C-alpha positions as YAML, in Angstrom:
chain: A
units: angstrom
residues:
- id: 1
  name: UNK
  ca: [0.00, 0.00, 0.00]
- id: 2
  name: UNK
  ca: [3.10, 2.13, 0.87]
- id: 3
  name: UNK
  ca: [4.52, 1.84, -2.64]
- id: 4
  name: UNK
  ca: [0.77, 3.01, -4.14]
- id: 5
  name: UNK
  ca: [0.45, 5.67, -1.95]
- id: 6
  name: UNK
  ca: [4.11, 6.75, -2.95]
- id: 7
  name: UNK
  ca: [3.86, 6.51, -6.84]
- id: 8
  name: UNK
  ca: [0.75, 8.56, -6.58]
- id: 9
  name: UNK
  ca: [2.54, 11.45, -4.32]
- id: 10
  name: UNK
  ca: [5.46, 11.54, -7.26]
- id: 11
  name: UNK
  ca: [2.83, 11.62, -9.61]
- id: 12
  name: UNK
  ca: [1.05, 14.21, -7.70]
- id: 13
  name: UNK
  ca: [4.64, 16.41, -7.82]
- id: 14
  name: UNK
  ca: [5.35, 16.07, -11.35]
- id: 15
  name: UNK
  ca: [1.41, 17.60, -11.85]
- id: 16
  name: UNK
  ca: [2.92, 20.32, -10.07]
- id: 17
  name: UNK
  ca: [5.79, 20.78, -12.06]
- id: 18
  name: UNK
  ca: [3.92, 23.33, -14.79]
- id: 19
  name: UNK
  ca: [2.75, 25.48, -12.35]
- id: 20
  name: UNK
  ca: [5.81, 26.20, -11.20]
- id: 21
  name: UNK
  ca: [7.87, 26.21, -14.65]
- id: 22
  name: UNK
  ca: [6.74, 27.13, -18.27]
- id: 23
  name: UNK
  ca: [9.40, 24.23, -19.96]
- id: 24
  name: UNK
  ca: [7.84, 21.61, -18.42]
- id: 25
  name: UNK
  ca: [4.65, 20.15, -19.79]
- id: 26
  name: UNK
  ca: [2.67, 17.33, -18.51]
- id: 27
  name: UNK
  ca: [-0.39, 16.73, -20.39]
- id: 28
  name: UNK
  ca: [-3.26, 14.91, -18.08]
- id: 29
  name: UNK
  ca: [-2.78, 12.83, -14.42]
- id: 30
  name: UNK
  ca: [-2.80, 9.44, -16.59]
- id: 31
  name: UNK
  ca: [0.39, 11.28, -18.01]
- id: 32
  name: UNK
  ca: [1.95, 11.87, -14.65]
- id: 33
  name: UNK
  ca: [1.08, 8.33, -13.53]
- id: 34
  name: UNK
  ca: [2.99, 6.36, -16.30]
- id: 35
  name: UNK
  ca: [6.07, 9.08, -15.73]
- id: 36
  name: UNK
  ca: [6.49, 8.51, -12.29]
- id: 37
  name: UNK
  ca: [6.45, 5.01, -13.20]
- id: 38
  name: UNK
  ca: [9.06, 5.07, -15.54]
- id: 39
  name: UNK
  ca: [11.04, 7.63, -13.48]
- id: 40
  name: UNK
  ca: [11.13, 5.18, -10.56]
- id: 41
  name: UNK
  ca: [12.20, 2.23, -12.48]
- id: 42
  name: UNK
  ca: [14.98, 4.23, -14.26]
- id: 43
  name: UNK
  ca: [16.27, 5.33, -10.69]
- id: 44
  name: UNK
  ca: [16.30, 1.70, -9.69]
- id: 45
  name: UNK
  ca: [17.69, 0.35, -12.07]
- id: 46
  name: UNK
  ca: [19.55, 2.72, -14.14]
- id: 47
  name: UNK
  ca: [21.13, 5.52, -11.92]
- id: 48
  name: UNK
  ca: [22.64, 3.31, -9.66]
- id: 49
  name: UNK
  ca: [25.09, 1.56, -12.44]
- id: 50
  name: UNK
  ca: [25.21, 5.54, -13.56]
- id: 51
  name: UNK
  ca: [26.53, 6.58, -9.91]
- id: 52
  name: UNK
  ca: [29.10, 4.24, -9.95]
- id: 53
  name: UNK
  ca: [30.34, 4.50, -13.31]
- id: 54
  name: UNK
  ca: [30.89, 8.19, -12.71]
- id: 55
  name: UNK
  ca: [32.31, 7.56, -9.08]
- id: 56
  name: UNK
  ca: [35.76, 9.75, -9.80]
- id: 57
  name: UNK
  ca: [33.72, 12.56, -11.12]
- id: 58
  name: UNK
  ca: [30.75, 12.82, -8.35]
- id: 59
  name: UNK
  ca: [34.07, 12.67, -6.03]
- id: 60
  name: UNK
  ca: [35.80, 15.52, -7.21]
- id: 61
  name: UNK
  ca: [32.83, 17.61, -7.72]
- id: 62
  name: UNK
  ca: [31.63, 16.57, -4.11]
- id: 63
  name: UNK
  ca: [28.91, 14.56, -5.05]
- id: 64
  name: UNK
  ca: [27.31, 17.88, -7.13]
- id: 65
  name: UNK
  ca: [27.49, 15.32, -10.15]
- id: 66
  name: UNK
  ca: [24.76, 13.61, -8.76]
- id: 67
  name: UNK
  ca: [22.80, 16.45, -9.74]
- id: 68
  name: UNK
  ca: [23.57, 16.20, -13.51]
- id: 69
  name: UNK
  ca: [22.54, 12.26, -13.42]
- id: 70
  name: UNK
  ca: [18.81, 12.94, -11.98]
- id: 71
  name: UNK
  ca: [18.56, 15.72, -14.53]
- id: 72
  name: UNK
  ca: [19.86, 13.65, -17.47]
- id: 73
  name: UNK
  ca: [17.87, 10.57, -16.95]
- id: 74
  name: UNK
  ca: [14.44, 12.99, -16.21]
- id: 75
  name: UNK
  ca: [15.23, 14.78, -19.35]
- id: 76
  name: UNK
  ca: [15.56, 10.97, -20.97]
- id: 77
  name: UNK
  ca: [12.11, 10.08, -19.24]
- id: 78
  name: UNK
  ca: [10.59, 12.93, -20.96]
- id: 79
  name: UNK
  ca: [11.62, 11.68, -24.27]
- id: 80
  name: UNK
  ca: [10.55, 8.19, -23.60]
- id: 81
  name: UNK
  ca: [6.39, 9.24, -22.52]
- id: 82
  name: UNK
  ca: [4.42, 10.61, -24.66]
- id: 83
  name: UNK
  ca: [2.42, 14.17, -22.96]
- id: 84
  name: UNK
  ca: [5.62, 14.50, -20.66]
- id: 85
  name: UNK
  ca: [7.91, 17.32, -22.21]
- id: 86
  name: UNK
  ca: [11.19, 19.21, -20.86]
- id: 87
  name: UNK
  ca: [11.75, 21.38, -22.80]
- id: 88
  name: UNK
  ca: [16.11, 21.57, -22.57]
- id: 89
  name: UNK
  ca: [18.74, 20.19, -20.06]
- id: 90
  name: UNK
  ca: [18.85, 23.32, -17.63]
- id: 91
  name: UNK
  ca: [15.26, 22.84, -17.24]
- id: 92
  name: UNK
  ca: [14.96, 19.59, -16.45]
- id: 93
  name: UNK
  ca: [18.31, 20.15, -13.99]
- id: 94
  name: UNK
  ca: [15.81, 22.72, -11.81]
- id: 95
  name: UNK
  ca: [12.67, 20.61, -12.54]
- id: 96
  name: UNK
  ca: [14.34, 17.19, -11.09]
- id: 97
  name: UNK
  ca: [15.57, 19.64, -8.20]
- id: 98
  name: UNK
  ca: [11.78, 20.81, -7.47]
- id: 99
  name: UNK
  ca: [10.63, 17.68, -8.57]
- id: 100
  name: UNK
  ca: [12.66, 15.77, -5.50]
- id: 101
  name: UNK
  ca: [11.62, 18.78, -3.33]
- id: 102
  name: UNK
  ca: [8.03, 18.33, -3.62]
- id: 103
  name: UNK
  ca: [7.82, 14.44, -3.46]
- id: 104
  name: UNK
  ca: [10.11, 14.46, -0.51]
- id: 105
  name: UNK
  ca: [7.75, 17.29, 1.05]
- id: 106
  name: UNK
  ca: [4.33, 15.62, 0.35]
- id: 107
  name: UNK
  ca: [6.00, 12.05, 1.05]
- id: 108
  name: UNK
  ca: [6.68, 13.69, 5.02]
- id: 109
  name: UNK
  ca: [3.37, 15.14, 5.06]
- id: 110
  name: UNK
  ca: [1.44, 12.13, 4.37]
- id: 111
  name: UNK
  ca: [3.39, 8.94, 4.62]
- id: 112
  name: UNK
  ca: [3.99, 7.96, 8.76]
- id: 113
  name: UNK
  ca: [4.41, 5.12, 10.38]
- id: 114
  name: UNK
  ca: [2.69, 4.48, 13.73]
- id: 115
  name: UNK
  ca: [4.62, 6.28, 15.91]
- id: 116
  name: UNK
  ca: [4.88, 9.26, 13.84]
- id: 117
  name: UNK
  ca: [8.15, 8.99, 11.99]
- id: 118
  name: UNK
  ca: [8.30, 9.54, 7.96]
...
């Protein structure tokens, strides 16, 4: 129930997305659904083997590089659903920012265990 509850709050954030940038475009909910599908199964399975093939470079940069894989593979994500846009790479670096802002904020919010921790 956990995991349900969890895809819908990341599809919940990437509704959100629009509102608070003109290059992103997600077209309907249904949309939003399948993309934060595909967005969790490319962090499982893809950004991992990313991370540590670009180990020496998240080093030296002090783990900023990080930032540059999320915003690559959401900017691949948007190519791969159909009613999902981003419009460039700087856009989709600030929209997988806000993105992970608002899931982590509305995951807090409204997934807790029973004694109250997220």
């Amino acid at each position: 129930m956990r995991l349900l509850i969890t895809w819908l709050i990341n599809a919940v954030a990437l509704m959100a997305l629009p509102f608070l940038m003109s290059s992103v475009h997600v077209t309907n909910f249904t949309t939003a659904l399948i993309a934060a599908l595909v967005l969790g199964l490319v962090n499982t399975l893809i950004r991992p083997v990313l991370v540590i093939l670009t180990l020496p470079v998240t080093l030296v940069s002090l783990g900023l590089f990080i930032l540059v894989i999320n915003a690559l593979l959401f900017w691949m994500v948007s190519h791969w659903v159909d009613g999902f846009n981003v419009d460039g790479f700087w856009s989709a670096f600030i929209a997988a920012i806000l993105y992970s802002i608002i899931s982590w904020a509305l995951s807090t919010l409204l997934l807790k265990d029973k004694d109250g921790n997220a």
